[in-house]
């Protein structure tokens, strides 16, 4: 019978090693991507912030200050920063194993570490950008104080883990077929109108709403906006939809990652 204390020590040691590996890979990725000059790693926050701010200003000019009683600027920002997380995280998972194959000589580095590190950087950048811009706009009365912070966090977490599961699928598939690299950017643009970015489900017809709520993106987006505006808006969401979809995508992606690891040449 295994000694529980010995098992716990091995678990703690393994976890400690994994944390150090992830930390080292994050530093390496940030230095490679942004360097040490200018604002350095803060670009992970500035990039989604710039995209969201520009789109929000365009929609403010086109639609006016409010739509259906909701401020157009905070509405677009709450939608565009999460969608930027999805687009950037998924696009950066393409050919990620091939680029980092030389690091696979290190026994402590697992193939999923590369996916997780790039996703984590994008997630932290998106969240930092969201907090920064909402705080700045809130000081000028242009962004509401979140009415249900726990729902806002839950929506962000579900949106993030669903995005991570898509990265776990995309990364090995991109190694198996170069076609994905060409098709994926177009696909991410096409799905934007169906992501809940520009509308609430309550603004749609019942029939169209039913189909839109099949999307994990829409369900998580509704939770995020409910966390910001609370009961002042009507939302529709199923918390289990993104959870089940995340589990299904992960179940597909993990075997694909193991398969790619076996056939991938280490440089």
mmCIF file of C-alpha atoms in Angstrom:
data_model
loop_
_atom_site.group_PDB
_atom_site.id
_atom_site.type_symbol
_atom_site.label_atom_id
_atom_site.label_comp_id
_atom_site.label_asym_id
_atom_site.label_seq_id
_atom_site.Cartn_x
_atom_site.Cartn_y
_atom_site.Cartn_z
ATOM 1 C CA UNK A 1 0.000 0.000 0.000
ATOM 2 C CA UNK A 2 1.389 3.374 -1.059
ATOM 3 C CA UNK A 3 2.409 5.803 1.651
ATOM 4 C CA UNK A 4 0.049 8.827 1.484
ATOM 5 C CA UNK A 5 2.764 11.179 2.716
ATOM 6 C CA UNK A 6 5.231 9.981 0.080
ATOM 7 C CA UNK A 7 2.581 10.330 -2.632
ATOM 8 C CA UNK A 8 1.789 13.852 -1.443
ATOM 9 C CA UNK A 9 5.467 14.818 -1.509
ATOM 10 C CA UNK A 10 5.856 13.497 -5.055
ATOM 11 C CA UNK A 11 2.740 15.401 -6.099
ATOM 12 C CA UNK A 12 4.029 18.640 -4.561
ATOM 13 C CA UNK A 13 7.436 18.156 -6.156
ATOM 14 C CA UNK A 14 5.907 17.484 -9.570
ATOM 15 C CA UNK A 15 3.603 20.495 -9.253
ATOM 16 C CA UNK A 16 6.515 22.706 -8.248
ATOM 17 C CA UNK A 17 8.516 21.584 -11.291
ATOM 18 C CA UNK A 18 5.556 22.206 -13.579
ATOM 19 C CA UNK A 19 5.013 25.713 -12.198
ATOM 20 C CA UNK A 20 8.682 26.565 -12.800
ATOM 21 C CA UNK A 21 8.481 25.189 -16.335
ATOM 22 C CA UNK A 22 5.390 27.269 -17.124
ATOM 23 C CA UNK A 23 7.006 30.366 -15.612
ATOM 24 C CA UNK A 24 10.180 29.890 -17.664
ATOM 25 C CA UNK A 25 8.205 29.328 -20.879
ATOM 26 C CA UNK A 26 6.131 32.451 -20.234
ATOM 27 C CA UNK A 27 9.271 34.575 -19.784
ATOM 28 C CA UNK A 28 10.763 33.066 -22.933
ATOM 29 C CA UNK A 29 7.590 33.691 -24.931
ATOM 30 C CA UNK A 30 7.252 37.297 -23.752
ATOM 31 C CA UNK A 31 10.897 38.077 -24.513
ATOM 32 C CA UNK A 32 10.636 36.461 -27.940
ATOM 33 C CA UNK A 33 7.409 38.201 -28.841
ATOM 34 C CA UNK A 34 7.855 41.662 -27.322
ATOM 35 C CA UNK A 35 11.507 42.006 -26.352
ATOM 36 C CA UNK A 36 12.696 44.194 -23.502
ATOM 37 C CA UNK A 37 12.310 47.627 -25.091
ATOM 38 C CA UNK A 38 9.423 50.116 -25.165
ATOM 39 C CA UNK A 39 6.600 48.855 -22.943
ATOM 40 C CA UNK A 40 7.657 45.218 -23.294
ATOM 41 C CA UNK A 41 5.180 42.660 -22.012
ATOM 42 C CA UNK A 42 2.487 45.316 -21.481
ATOM 43 C CA UNK A 43 1.722 44.880 -25.179
ATOM 44 C CA UNK A 44 -0.306 41.805 -24.145
ATOM 45 C CA UNK A 45 -2.775 44.290 -22.641
ATOM 46 C CA UNK A 46 -2.444 47.060 -25.221
ATOM 47 C CA UNK A 47 -3.197 44.894 -28.264
ATOM 48 C CA UNK A 48 -6.749 43.816 -27.277
ATOM 49 C CA UNK A 49 -7.323 47.268 -25.795
ATOM 50 C CA UNK A 50 -6.563 48.976 -29.094
ATOM 51 C CA UNK A 51 -8.836 46.654 -31.079
ATOM 52 C CA UNK A 52 -11.742 46.988 -28.656
ATOM 53 C CA UNK A 53 -11.421 50.782 -28.342
ATOM 54 C CA UNK A 54 -11.342 51.336 -32.094
ATOM 55 C CA UNK A 55 -14.388 49.161 -32.755
ATOM 56 C CA UNK A 56 -16.265 50.784 -29.854
ATOM 57 C CA UNK A 57 -15.566 54.274 -31.237
ATOM 58 C CA UNK A 58 -16.756 53.253 -34.714
ATOM 59 C CA UNK A 59 -19.974 51.810 -33.318
ATOM 60 C CA UNK A 60 -20.472 54.899 -31.136
ATOM 61 C CA UNK A 61 -20.239 57.054 -34.242
ATOM 62 C CA UNK A 62 -22.565 54.802 -36.270
ATOM 63 C CA UNK A 63 -25.200 53.896 -33.656
ATOM 64 C CA UNK A 64 -25.124 56.729 -31.139
ATOM 65 C CA UNK A 65 -24.558 56.549 -27.365
ATOM 66 C CA UNK A 66 -27.088 53.790 -26.587
ATOM 67 C CA UNK A 67 -28.881 50.840 -28.114
ATOM 68 C CA UNK A 68 -31.903 49.249 -26.415
ATOM 69 C CA UNK A 69 -31.062 51.329 -23.352
ATOM 70 C CA UNK A 70 -27.513 49.943 -23.081
ATOM 71 C CA UNK A 71 -24.420 52.141 -23.507
ATOM 72 C CA UNK A 72 -22.903 51.227 -26.857
ATOM 73 C CA UNK A 73 -19.249 51.738 -25.818
ATOM 74 C CA UNK A 74 -19.268 49.418 -22.773
ATOM 75 C CA UNK A 75 -21.450 46.953 -24.680
ATOM 76 C CA UNK A 76 -18.956 46.603 -27.524
ATOM 77 C CA UNK A 77 -15.979 46.483 -25.157
ATOM 78 C CA UNK A 78 -17.502 43.677 -23.074
ATOM 79 C CA UNK A 79 -17.900 41.688 -26.270
ATOM 80 C CA UNK A 80 -14.830 42.559 -28.307
ATOM 81 C CA UNK A 81 -12.120 41.907 -25.738
ATOM 82 C CA UNK A 82 -13.287 38.295 -25.181
ATOM 83 C CA UNK A 83 -13.546 37.690 -28.929
ATOM 84 C CA UNK A 84 -10.022 39.075 -29.310
ATOM 85 C CA UNK A 85 -8.861 36.532 -26.730
ATOM 86 C CA UNK A 86 -10.380 33.754 -28.827
ATOM 87 C CA UNK A 87 -8.971 34.944 -32.148
ATOM 88 C CA UNK A 88 -5.457 35.611 -30.850
ATOM 89 C CA UNK A 89 -5.193 32.464 -28.724
ATOM 90 C CA UNK A 90 -6.402 30.147 -31.474
ATOM 91 C CA UNK A 91 -4.281 31.770 -34.188
ATOM 92 C CA UNK A 92 -1.147 31.554 -32.028
ATOM 93 C CA UNK A 93 -1.700 27.845 -31.440
ATOM 94 C CA UNK A 94 -1.133 27.094 -35.126
ATOM 95 C CA UNK A 95 2.125 25.154 -35.748
ATOM 96 C CA UNK A 96 3.098 25.771 -32.137
ATOM 97 C CA UNK A 97 4.645 22.324 -31.671
ATOM 98 C CA UNK A 98 6.853 22.615 -34.726
ATOM 99 C CA UNK A 99 8.161 26.009 -33.651
ATOM 100 C CA UNK A 100 9.032 24.740 -30.162
ATOM 101 C CA UNK A 101 10.140 21.220 -31.065
ATOM 102 C CA UNK A 102 13.733 21.893 -30.014
ATOM 103 C CA UNK A 103 12.563 22.315 -26.403
ATOM 104 C CA UNK A 104 11.118 18.820 -26.312
ATOM 105 C CA UNK A 105 14.584 17.516 -25.423
ATOM 106 C CA UNK A 106 13.852 18.653 -21.879
ATOM 107 C CA UNK A 107 12.084 15.866 -20.021
ATOM 108 C CA UNK A 108 10.161 18.262 -17.764
ATOM 109 C CA UNK A 109 8.492 20.042 -20.703
ATOM 110 C CA UNK A 110 5.237 18.494 -21.876
ATOM 111 C CA UNK A 111 3.694 19.137 -25.271
ATOM 112 C CA UNK A 112 0.607 20.803 -23.767
ATOM 113 C CA UNK A 113 2.791 23.326 -21.942
ATOM 114 C CA UNK A 114 3.302 25.272 -25.167
ATOM 115 C CA UNK A 115 -0.445 25.569 -25.794
ATOM 116 C CA UNK A 116 -1.190 26.518 -22.209
ATOM 117 C CA UNK A 117 1.552 29.157 -22.044
ATOM 118 C CA UNK A 118 0.449 31.010 -25.166
ATOM 119 C CA UNK A 119 -3.177 30.808 -24.115
ATOM 120 C CA UNK A 120 -2.346 32.045 -20.614
ATOM 121 C CA UNK A 121 -0.514 35.059 -22.007
ATOM 122 C CA UNK A 122 -3.481 35.983 -24.204
ATOM 123 C CA UNK A 123 -5.963 35.438 -21.367
ATOM 124 C CA UNK A 124 -4.008 37.600 -18.918
ATOM 125 C CA UNK A 125 -3.618 40.297 -21.559
ATOM 126 C CA UNK A 126 -7.334 40.288 -22.307
ATOM 127 C CA UNK A 127 -8.312 40.427 -18.647
ATOM 128 C CA UNK A 128 -5.810 43.192 -17.907
ATOM 129 C CA UNK A 129 -7.149 45.178 -20.858
ATOM 130 C CA UNK A 130 -10.736 44.627 -19.733
ATOM 131 C CA UNK A 131 -10.044 45.782 -16.175
ATOM 132 C CA UNK A 132 -8.011 48.782 -17.339
ATOM 133 C CA UNK A 133 -10.446 50.149 -19.889
ATOM 134 C CA UNK A 134 -13.530 49.498 -17.743
ATOM 135 C CA UNK A 135 -11.877 51.292 -14.824
ATOM 136 C CA UNK A 136 -10.823 54.267 -16.934
ATOM 137 C CA UNK A 137 -14.237 54.607 -18.564
ATOM 138 C CA UNK A 138 -15.921 54.096 -15.205
ATOM 139 C CA UNK A 139 -14.096 57.119 -13.791
ATOM 140 C CA UNK A 140 -15.824 59.237 -16.451
ATOM 141 C CA UNK A 141 -19.194 57.561 -15.993
ATOM 142 C CA UNK A 142 -18.979 55.731 -19.321
ATOM 143 C CA UNK A 143 -18.837 52.186 -17.942
ATOM 144 C CA UNK A 144 -21.242 50.797 -15.324
ATOM 145 C CA UNK A 145 -20.063 49.303 -12.065
ATOM 146 C CA UNK A 146 -20.442 45.504 -12.412
ATOM 147 C CA UNK A 147 -23.711 44.555 -10.745
ATOM 148 C CA UNK A 148 -22.897 40.860 -10.358
ATOM 149 C CA UNK A 149 -19.086 40.462 -10.180
ATOM 150 C CA UNK A 150 -19.204 36.697 -9.585
ATOM 151 C CA UNK A 151 -21.283 36.192 -12.727
ATOM 152 C CA UNK A 152 -18.849 38.373 -14.670
ATOM 153 C CA UNK A 153 -15.913 36.257 -13.476
ATOM 154 C CA UNK A 154 -17.795 33.008 -14.161
ATOM 155 C CA UNK A 155 -18.573 34.133 -17.704
ATOM 156 C CA UNK A 156 -14.937 35.065 -18.316
ATOM 157 C CA UNK A 157 -13.739 31.720 -16.951
ATOM 158 C CA UNK A 158 -16.144 29.711 -19.104
ATOM 159 C CA UNK A 159 -15.223 31.747 -22.170
ATOM 160 C CA UNK A 160 -11.538 31.192 -21.417
ATOM 161 C CA UNK A 161 -11.634 27.441 -20.810
ATOM 162 C CA UNK A 162 -13.723 26.964 -23.960
ATOM 163 C CA UNK A 163 -11.113 28.934 -25.898
ATOM 164 C CA UNK A 164 -8.332 26.836 -24.354
ATOM 165 C CA UNK A 165 -10.067 23.632 -25.417
ATOM 166 C CA UNK A 166 -10.244 24.960 -28.994
ATOM 167 C CA UNK A 167 -6.504 25.690 -28.850
ATOM 168 C CA UNK A 168 -5.866 22.096 -27.739
ATOM 169 C CA UNK A 169 -7.715 20.917 -30.857
ATOM 170 C CA UNK A 170 -6.266 23.491 -33.255
ATOM 171 C CA UNK A 171 -2.611 22.975 -32.285
ATOM 172 C CA UNK A 172 -2.303 19.292 -33.321
ATOM 173 C CA UNK A 173 -4.582 19.667 -36.330
ATOM 174 C CA UNK A 174 -2.379 22.454 -37.689
ATOM 175 C CA UNK A 175 0.599 20.083 -37.491
ATOM 176 C CA UNK A 176 -1.318 17.426 -39.406
ATOM 177 C CA UNK A 177 -2.608 19.701 -42.176
ATOM 178 C CA UNK A 178 -1.287 23.007 -43.503
ATOM 179 C CA UNK A 179 -4.744 23.822 -44.886
ATOM 180 C CA UNK A 180 -5.914 24.804 -41.407
ATOM 181 C CA UNK A 181 -3.366 27.628 -41.289
ATOM 182 C CA UNK A 182 -4.975 29.173 -44.387
ATOM 183 C CA UNK A 183 -8.602 28.538 -43.462
ATOM 184 C CA UNK A 184 -8.616 29.448 -39.774
ATOM 185 C CA UNK A 185 -8.238 33.270 -40.077
ATOM 186 C CA UNK A 186 -11.231 33.389 -42.415
ATOM 187 C CA UNK A 187 -13.233 31.131 -40.116
ATOM 188 C CA UNK A 188 -12.622 33.314 -37.058
ATOM 189 C CA UNK A 189 -13.897 36.353 -38.957
ATOM 190 C CA UNK A 190 -16.991 34.560 -40.251
ATOM 191 C CA UNK A 191 -18.022 33.431 -36.771
ATOM 192 C CA UNK A 192 -17.917 36.954 -35.254
ATOM 193 C CA UNK A 193 -21.559 37.785 -36.140
ATOM 194 C CA UNK A 194 -22.601 34.522 -34.458
ATOM 195 C CA UNK A 195 -20.546 35.057 -31.294
ATOM 196 C CA UNK A 196 -22.911 37.366 -29.435
ATOM 197 C CA UNK A 197 -20.492 40.252 -29.880
ATOM 198 C CA UNK A 198 -22.900 42.797 -31.326
ATOM 199 C CA UNK A 199 -26.239 41.641 -29.887
ATOM 200 C CA UNK A 200 -27.953 40.313 -26.804
ATOM 201 C CA UNK A 201 -30.063 37.205 -27.217
ATOM 202 C CA UNK A 202 -33.076 39.139 -25.929
ATOM 203 C CA UNK A 203 -32.867 41.401 -28.991
ATOM 204 C CA UNK A 204 -33.300 38.461 -31.361
ATOM 205 C CA UNK A 205 -36.386 36.632 -32.535
ATOM 206 C CA UNK A 206 -37.199 33.499 -30.497
ATOM 207 C CA UNK A 207 -36.319 31.215 -33.398
ATOM 208 C CA UNK A 208 -32.963 32.829 -34.145
ATOM 209 C CA UNK A 209 -32.212 33.053 -30.414
ATOM 210 C CA UNK A 210 -32.690 29.310 -30.087
ATOM 211 C CA UNK A 211 -30.002 28.642 -32.679
ATOM 212 C CA UNK A 212 -27.633 31.290 -31.341
ATOM 213 C CA UNK A 213 -27.736 29.723 -27.871
ATOM 214 C CA UNK A 214 -26.189 26.560 -29.275
ATOM 215 C CA UNK A 215 -22.928 28.525 -29.315
ATOM 216 C CA UNK A 216 -20.724 28.356 -26.191
ATOM 217 C CA UNK A 217 -19.469 31.834 -27.078
ATOM 218 C CA UNK A 218 -22.971 33.310 -26.875
ATOM 219 C CA UNK A 219 -23.784 31.657 -23.552
ATOM 220 C CA UNK A 220 -20.547 32.853 -21.937
ATOM 221 C CA UNK A 221 -20.964 36.333 -23.459
ATOM 222 C CA UNK A 222 -24.471 36.612 -22.008
ATOM 223 C CA UNK A 223 -23.077 35.735 -18.566
ATOM 224 C CA UNK A 224 -20.368 38.385 -18.880
ATOM 225 C CA UNK A 225 -22.864 41.077 -19.784
ATOM 226 C CA UNK A 226 -25.283 39.959 -17.090
ATOM 227 C CA UNK A 227 -22.394 40.347 -14.646
ATOM 228 C CA UNK A 228 -21.901 43.940 -15.808
ATOM 229 C CA UNK A 229 -25.508 45.170 -16.148
ATOM 230 C CA UNK A 230 -27.302 42.768 -13.833
ATOM 231 C CA UNK A 231 -31.085 42.720 -13.855
ATOM 232 C CA UNK A 232 -31.312 45.896 -15.926
ATOM 233 C CA UNK A 233 -30.965 43.701 -19.050
ATOM 234 C CA UNK A 234 -32.649 40.432 -19.986
ATOM 235 C CA UNK A 235 -30.259 37.616 -20.819
ATOM 236 C CA UNK A 236 -30.549 34.004 -21.904
ATOM 237 C CA UNK A 237 -27.820 31.492 -21.191
ATOM 238 C CA UNK A 238 -27.161 27.877 -20.310
ATOM 239 C CA UNK A 239 -24.105 27.514 -18.090
ATOM 240 C CA UNK A 240 -23.759 23.836 -19.020
ATOM 241 C CA UNK A 241 -23.432 24.506 -22.747
ATOM 242 C CA UNK A 242 -19.833 25.839 -22.644
ATOM 243 C CA UNK A 243 -18.915 23.242 -20.008
ATOM 244 C CA UNK A 244 -20.079 20.300 -22.125
ATOM 245 C CA UNK A 245 -18.542 21.768 -25.288
ATOM 246 C CA UNK A 246 -15.235 22.320 -23.470
ATOM 247 C CA UNK A 247 -15.207 18.729 -22.240
ATOM 248 C CA UNK A 248 -15.973 17.424 -25.746
ATOM 249 C CA UNK A 249 -13.290 19.538 -27.430
ATOM 250 C CA UNK A 250 -10.711 18.576 -24.797
ATOM 251 C CA UNK A 251 -11.559 14.899 -25.216
ATOM 252 C CA UNK A 252 -10.839 15.284 -28.925
ATOM 253 C CA UNK A 253 -7.753 17.469 -28.575
ATOM 254 C CA UNK A 254 -5.783 15.461 -25.986
ATOM 255 C CA UNK A 255 -5.513 12.268 -28.089
ATOM 256 C CA UNK A 256 -4.577 14.387 -31.104
ATOM 257 C CA UNK A 257 -1.791 16.040 -29.079
ATOM 258 C CA UNK A 258 -0.463 12.636 -27.996
ATOM 259 C CA UNK A 259 -0.540 11.416 -31.580
ATOM 260 C CA UNK A 260 1.342 14.468 -32.855
ATOM 261 C CA UNK A 261 3.895 14.070 -30.066
ATOM 262 C CA UNK A 262 4.660 10.526 -31.248
ATOM 263 C CA UNK A 263 5.121 11.481 -34.915
ATOM 264 C CA UNK A 264 6.753 14.885 -34.393
ATOM 265 C CA UNK A 265 10.472 14.966 -35.189
ATOM 266 C CA UNK A 266 12.541 16.644 -32.452
ATOM 267 C CA UNK A 267 15.122 19.022 -33.886
#
